[in-house]
mmCIF file of C-alpha atoms in Angstrom:
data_model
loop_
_atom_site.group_PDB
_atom_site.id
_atom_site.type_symbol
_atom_site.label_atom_id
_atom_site.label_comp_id
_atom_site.label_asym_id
_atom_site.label_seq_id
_atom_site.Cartn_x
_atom_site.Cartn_y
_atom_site.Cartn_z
ATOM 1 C CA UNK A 16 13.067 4.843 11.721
ATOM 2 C CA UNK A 17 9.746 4.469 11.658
ATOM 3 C CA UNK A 18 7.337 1.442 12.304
ATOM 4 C CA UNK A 19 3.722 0.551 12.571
ATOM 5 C CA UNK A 20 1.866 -1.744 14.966
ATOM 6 C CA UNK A 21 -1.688 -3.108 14.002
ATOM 7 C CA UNK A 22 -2.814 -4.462 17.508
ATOM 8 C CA UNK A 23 -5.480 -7.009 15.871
ATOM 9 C CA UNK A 24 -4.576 -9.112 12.912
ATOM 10 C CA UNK A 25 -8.465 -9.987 12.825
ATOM 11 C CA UNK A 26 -11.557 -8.374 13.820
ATOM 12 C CA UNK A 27 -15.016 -9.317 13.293
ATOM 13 C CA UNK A 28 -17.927 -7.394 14.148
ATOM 14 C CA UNK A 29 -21.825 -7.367 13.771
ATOM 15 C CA UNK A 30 -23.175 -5.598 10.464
ATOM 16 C CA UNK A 31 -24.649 -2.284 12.198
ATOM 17 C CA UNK A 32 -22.504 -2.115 15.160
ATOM 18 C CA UNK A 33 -19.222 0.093 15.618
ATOM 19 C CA UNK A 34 -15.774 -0.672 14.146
ATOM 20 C CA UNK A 35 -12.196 -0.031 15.927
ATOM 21 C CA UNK A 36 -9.308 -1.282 14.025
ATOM 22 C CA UNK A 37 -6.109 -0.121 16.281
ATOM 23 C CA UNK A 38 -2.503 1.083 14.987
ATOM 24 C CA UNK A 39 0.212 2.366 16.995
ATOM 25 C CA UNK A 40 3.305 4.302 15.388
ATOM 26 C CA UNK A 41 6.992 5.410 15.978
ATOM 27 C CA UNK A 42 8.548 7.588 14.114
ATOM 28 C CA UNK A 43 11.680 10.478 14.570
ATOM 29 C CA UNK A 44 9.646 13.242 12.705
ATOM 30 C CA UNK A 45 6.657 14.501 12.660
ATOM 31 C CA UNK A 46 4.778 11.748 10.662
ATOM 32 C CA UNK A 47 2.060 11.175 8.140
ATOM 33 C CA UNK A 48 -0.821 8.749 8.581
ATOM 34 C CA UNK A 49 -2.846 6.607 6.616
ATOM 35 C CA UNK A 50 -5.533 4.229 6.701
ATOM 36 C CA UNK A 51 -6.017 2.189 3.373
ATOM 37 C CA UNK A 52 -8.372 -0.421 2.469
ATOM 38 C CA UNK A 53 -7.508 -3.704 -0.007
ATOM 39 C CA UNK A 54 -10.283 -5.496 -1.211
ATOM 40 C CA UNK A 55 -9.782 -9.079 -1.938
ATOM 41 C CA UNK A 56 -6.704 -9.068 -5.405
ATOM 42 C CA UNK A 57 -7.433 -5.282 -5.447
ATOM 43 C CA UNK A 58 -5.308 -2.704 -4.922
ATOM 44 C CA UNK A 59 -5.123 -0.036 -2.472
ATOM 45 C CA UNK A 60 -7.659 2.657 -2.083
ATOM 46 C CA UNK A 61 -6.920 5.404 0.549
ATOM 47 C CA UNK A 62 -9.665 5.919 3.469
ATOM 48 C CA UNK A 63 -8.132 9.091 5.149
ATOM 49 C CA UNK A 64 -4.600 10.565 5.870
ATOM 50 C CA UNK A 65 -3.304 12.826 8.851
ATOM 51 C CA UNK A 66 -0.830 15.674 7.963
ATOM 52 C CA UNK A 67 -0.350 17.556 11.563
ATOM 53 C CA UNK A 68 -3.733 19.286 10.538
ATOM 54 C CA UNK A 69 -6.708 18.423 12.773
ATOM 55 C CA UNK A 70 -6.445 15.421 14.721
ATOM 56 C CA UNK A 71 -9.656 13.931 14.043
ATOM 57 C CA UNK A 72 -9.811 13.173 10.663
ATOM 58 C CA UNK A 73 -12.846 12.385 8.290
ATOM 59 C CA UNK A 74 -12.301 9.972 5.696
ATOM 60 C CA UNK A 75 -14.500 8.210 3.033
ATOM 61 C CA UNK A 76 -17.343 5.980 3.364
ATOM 62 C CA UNK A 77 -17.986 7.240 7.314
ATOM 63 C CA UNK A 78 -14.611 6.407 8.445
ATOM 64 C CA UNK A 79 -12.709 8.534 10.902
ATOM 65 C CA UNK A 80 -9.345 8.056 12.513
ATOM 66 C CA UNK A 81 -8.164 10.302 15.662
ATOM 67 C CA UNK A 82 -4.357 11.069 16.021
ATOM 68 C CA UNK A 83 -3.355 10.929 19.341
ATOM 69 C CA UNK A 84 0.475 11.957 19.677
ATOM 70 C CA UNK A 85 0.338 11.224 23.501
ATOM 71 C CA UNK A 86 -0.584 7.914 22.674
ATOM 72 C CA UNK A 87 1.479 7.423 19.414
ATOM 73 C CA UNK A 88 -2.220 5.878 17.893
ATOM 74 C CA UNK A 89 -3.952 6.168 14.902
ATOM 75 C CA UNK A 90 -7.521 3.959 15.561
ATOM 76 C CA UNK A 91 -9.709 3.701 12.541
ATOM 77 C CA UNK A 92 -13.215 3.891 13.311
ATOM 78 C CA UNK A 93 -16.659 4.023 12.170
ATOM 79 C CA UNK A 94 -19.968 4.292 14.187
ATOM 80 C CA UNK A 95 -21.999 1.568 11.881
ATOM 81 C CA UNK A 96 -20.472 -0.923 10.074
ATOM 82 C CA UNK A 97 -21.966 -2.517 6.665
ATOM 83 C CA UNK A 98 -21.378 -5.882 5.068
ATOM 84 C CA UNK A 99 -19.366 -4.036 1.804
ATOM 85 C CA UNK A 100 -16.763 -2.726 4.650
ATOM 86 C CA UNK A 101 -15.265 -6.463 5.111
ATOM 87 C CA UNK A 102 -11.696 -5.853 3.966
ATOM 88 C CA UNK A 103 -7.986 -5.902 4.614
ATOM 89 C CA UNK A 104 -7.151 -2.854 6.646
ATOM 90 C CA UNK A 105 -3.825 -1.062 6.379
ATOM 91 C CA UNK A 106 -2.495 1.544 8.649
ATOM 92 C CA UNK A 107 0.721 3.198 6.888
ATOM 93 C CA UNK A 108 3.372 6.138 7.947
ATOM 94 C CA UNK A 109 5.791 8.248 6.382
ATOM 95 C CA UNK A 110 8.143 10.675 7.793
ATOM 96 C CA UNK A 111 6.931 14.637 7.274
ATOM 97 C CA UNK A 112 6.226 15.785 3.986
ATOM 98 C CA UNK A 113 4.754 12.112 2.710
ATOM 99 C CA UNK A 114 7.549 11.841 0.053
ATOM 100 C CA UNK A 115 8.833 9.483 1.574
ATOM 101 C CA UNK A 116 8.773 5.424 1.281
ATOM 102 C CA UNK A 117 6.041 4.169 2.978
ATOM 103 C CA UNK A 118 5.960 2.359 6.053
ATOM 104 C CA UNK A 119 3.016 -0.639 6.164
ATOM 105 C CA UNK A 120 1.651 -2.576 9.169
ATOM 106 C CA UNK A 121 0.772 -5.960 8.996
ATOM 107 C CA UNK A 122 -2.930 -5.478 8.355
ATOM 108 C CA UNK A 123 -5.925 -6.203 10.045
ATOM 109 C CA UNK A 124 -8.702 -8.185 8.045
ATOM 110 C CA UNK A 125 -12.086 -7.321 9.111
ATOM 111 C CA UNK A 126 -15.501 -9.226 9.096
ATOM 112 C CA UNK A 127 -18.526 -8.432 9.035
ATOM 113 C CA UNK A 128 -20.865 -10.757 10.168
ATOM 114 C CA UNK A 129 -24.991 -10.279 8.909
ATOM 115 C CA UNK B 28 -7.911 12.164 -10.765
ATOM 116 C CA UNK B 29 -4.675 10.919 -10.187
ATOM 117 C CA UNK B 30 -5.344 7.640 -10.786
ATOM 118 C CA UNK B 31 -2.465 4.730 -11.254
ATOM 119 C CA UNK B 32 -3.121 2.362 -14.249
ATOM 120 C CA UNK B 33 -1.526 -1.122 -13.629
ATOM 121 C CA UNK B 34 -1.400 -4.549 -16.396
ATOM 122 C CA UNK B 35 -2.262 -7.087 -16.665
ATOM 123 C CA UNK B 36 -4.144 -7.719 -13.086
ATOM 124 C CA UNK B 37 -3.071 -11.681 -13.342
ATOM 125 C CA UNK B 38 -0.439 -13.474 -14.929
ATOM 126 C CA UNK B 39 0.352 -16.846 -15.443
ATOM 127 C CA UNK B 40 4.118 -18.360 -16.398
ATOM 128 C CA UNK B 41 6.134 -20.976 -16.801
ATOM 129 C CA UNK B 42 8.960 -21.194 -14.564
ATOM 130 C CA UNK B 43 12.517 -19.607 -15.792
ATOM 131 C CA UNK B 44 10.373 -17.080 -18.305
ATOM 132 C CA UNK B 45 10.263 -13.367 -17.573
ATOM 133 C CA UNK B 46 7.566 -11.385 -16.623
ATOM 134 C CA UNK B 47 6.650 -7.511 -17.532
ATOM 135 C CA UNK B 48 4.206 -5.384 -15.367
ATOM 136 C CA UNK B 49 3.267 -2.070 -16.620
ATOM 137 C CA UNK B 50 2.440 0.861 -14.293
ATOM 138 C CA UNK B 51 0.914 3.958 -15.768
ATOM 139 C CA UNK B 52 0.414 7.406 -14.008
ATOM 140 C CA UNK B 53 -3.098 8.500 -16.201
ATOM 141 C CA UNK B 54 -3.102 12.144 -15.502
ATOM 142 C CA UNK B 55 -0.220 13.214 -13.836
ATOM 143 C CA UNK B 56 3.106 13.159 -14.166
ATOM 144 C CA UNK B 57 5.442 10.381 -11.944
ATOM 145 C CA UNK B 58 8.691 11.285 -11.461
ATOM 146 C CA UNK B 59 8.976 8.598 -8.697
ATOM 147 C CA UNK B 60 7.103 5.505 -8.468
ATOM 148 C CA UNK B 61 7.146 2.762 -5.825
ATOM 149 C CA UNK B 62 6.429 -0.963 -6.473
ATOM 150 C CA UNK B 63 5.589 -3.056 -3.190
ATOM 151 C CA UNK B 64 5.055 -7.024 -3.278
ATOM 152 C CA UNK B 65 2.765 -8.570 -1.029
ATOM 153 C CA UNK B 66 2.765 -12.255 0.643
ATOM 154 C CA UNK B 67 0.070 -13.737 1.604
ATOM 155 C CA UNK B 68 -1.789 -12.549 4.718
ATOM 156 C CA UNK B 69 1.559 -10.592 5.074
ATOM 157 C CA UNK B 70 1.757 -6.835 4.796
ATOM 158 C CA UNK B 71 3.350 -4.696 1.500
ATOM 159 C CA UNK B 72 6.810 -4.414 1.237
ATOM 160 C CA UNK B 73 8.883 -1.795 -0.661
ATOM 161 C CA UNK B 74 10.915 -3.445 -3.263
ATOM 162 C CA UNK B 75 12.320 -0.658 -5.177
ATOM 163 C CA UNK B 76 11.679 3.082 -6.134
ATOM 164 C CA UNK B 77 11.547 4.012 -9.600
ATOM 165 C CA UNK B 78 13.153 7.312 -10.488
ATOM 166 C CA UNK B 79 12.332 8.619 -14.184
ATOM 167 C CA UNK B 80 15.559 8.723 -16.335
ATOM 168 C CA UNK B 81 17.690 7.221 -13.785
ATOM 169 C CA UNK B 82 18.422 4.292 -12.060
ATOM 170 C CA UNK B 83 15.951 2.100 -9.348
ATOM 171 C CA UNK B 84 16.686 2.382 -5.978
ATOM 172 C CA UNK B 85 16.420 -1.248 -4.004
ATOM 173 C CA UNK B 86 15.646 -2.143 -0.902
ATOM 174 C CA UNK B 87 17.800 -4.441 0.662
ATOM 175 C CA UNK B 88 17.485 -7.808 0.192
ATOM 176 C CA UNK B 89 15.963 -7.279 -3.394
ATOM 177 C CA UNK B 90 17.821 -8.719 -5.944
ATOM 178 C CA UNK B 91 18.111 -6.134 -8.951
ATOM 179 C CA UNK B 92 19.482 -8.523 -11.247
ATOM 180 C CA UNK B 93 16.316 -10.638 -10.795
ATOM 181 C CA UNK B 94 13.645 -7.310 -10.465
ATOM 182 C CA UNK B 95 14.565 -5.170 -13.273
ATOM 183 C CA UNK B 96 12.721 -1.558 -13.293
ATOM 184 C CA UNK B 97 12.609 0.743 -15.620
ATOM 185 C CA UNK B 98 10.855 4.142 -15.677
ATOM 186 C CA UNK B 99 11.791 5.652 -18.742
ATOM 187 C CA UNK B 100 8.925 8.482 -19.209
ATOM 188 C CA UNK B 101 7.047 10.736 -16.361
ATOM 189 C CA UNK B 102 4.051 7.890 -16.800
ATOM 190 C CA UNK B 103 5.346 4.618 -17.224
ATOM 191 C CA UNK B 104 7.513 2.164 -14.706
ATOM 192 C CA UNK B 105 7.828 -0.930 -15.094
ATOM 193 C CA UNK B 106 9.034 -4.070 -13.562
ATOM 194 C CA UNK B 107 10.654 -7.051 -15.435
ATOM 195 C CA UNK B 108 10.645 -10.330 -13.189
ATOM 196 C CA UNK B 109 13.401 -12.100 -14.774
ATOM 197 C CA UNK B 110 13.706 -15.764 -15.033
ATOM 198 C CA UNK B 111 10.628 -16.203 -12.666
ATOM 199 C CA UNK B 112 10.765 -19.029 -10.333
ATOM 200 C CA UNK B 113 7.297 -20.472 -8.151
ATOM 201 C CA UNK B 114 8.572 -18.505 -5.329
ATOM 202 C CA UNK B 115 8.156 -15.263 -7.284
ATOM 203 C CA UNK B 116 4.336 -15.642 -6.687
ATOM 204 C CA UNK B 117 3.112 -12.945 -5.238
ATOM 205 C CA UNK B 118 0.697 -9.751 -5.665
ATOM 206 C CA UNK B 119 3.021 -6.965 -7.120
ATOM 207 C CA UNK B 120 1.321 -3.211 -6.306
ATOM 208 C CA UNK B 121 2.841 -0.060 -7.680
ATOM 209 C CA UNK B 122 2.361 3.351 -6.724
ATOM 210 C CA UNK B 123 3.073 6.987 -7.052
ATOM 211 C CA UNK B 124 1.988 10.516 -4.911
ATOM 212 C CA UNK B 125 0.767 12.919 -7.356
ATOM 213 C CA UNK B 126 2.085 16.387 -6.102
ATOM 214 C CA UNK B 127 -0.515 18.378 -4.531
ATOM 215 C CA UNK B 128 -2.693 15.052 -4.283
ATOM 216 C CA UNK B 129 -4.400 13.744 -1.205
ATOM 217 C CA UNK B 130 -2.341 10.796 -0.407
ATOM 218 C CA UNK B 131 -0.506 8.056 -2.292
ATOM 219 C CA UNK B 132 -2.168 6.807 -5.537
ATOM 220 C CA UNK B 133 -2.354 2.727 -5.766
ATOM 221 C CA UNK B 134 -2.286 0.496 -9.087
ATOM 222 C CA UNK B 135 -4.828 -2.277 -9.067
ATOM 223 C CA UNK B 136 -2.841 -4.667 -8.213
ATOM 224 C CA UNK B 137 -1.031 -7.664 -10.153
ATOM 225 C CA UNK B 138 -1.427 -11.685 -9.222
ATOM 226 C CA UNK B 139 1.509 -13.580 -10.838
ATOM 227 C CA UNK B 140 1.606 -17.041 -10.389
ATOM 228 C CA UNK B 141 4.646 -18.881 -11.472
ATOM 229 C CA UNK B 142 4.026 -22.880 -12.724
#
C-alpha cells in the first residue's frame, strides 16, 4: 500500500529566499507524484506531477520537484519564494497509471515572511 | 480545460437537516469521481468514489447510509449529507482525472458548517 510522509508540518521562510518542502513515499508499484497547493477554503490546484518520465520535474509558478527513487523523495522546491506562495502544501501518490485513489500526506503549511 | 465545478462553496444548516453538494465535470466527461473531506489542519481523506450509473464505492469507516452519492450522468456527482450533525463540519472536495489530462482535476472546495 502506499503512504506519504511530509517531514515538516510547518515551514516558514524569508520572501526572496529558497523553498524546500520535503515528502517521502512508499509504494509497491511504480508510483505517481504530485505536489498540490490549497489556498486558504480553496480547493486544490496541481503544481507538478511525476509519471516515471524525467526526474526533475518543472511545475507552475517556478516550482520544481526532483524524484529520487534511491531516496523514495519527492522535495518541492523553488529558488525564490514570494509572499502569494504562502499556502497549504500537499504531496500526493498513486500507484502506476494515476487511476487510482489518491494517497495524501498530512500537509505542510508554508509562510512567507516580508 | 478540464476544470471541476463544485456548489455551493459554504453552507450553513441546522442540525438533523440534509445537505446536497453538487460536483460538475465542465468539459469532460467523469465516469469516476472522488469526494475527499478534510479536518482541520488534517490532510484529505477519500470518502467514497463515484462511479456513473452504478453504485459508490466507500471507504471504510464511511457510513453510506449517512453520505449518500449519486452520479447519475458523465458530469454530475453528488453527495447528500443526511441528517447532518455539528460533527459533519468539515471542507468536502471532489474530484475527477480527465483522461489524457495532466493530473487530477479539484472542485473548489465546500465549507459546511452544521448549527
Amino acid at each position: 500500500a502506499q503512504s506519504v510522509t511530509q517531514l515538516d508540518s510547518h515551514v516558514s521562510v524569508s520572501e526572496g529566499t529558497p523553498v524546500l518542502l520535503r515528502c517521502n513515499y512508499s509504494s509497491s508499484y511504480s508510483p505517481s507524484l504530485f505536489w498540490y497547493v490549497q489556498h486558504p477554503n480553496k480547493g486544490l490546484q496541481l503544481l507538478l506531477k511525476y509519471t516515471s518520465a524525467a526526474t526533475l520535474v518543472k511545475g507552475i509558478n517556478g516550482f520544481e520537484a526532483e524524484f529520487k527513487k534511491s531516496e523514495t523523495s519527492f522535495h518541492l522546491t523553488k529558488p525564490s519564494a514570494h509572499m502569494s506562495d504562502a499556502a497549504e502544501y500537499f504531496c500526493v501518490v498513486s500507484e502506476e497509471g494515476g487511476s487510482e485513489k489518491l494517497v495524501f500526506g498530512k500537509g505542510t503549511k508554508l509562510t512567507v515572511n516580508p | 480545460g478540464a476544470v471541476v465545478s463544485q456548489h455551493p462553496s459554504r453552507v450553513i444548516c441546522k442540525s438533523g437537516t440534509s445537505v446536497k453538494i453538487e460536483c460538475r465535470s465542465l468539459d469532460f466527461q467523469a465516469t469516476t469521481m472522488f469526494w475527499y473531506r478534510q479536518f482541520p489542519k488534517q490532510s484529505l481523506m477519500l470518502m467514497a468514489t463515484s462511479n456513473e450509473g452504478s453504485k459508490a464505492t466507500y471507504e471504510q469507516g464511511v457510513e453510506k447510509d449517512k453520505f449518500l452519492i449519486n452520479h447519475a450522468s458523465l458530469t454530475l456527482s453528488t453527495l447528500t449529507v443526511t441528517s447532518a450533525h455539528p460533527e459533519d463540519s468539515s471542507f468536502y472536495i471532489c474530484s475527477a482525472f480527465p483522461r489524457g489530462v495532466y493530473g487530477y482535476t479539484f472542485g473548489s472546495g465546500t465549507r459546511l458548517t452544521v448549527v
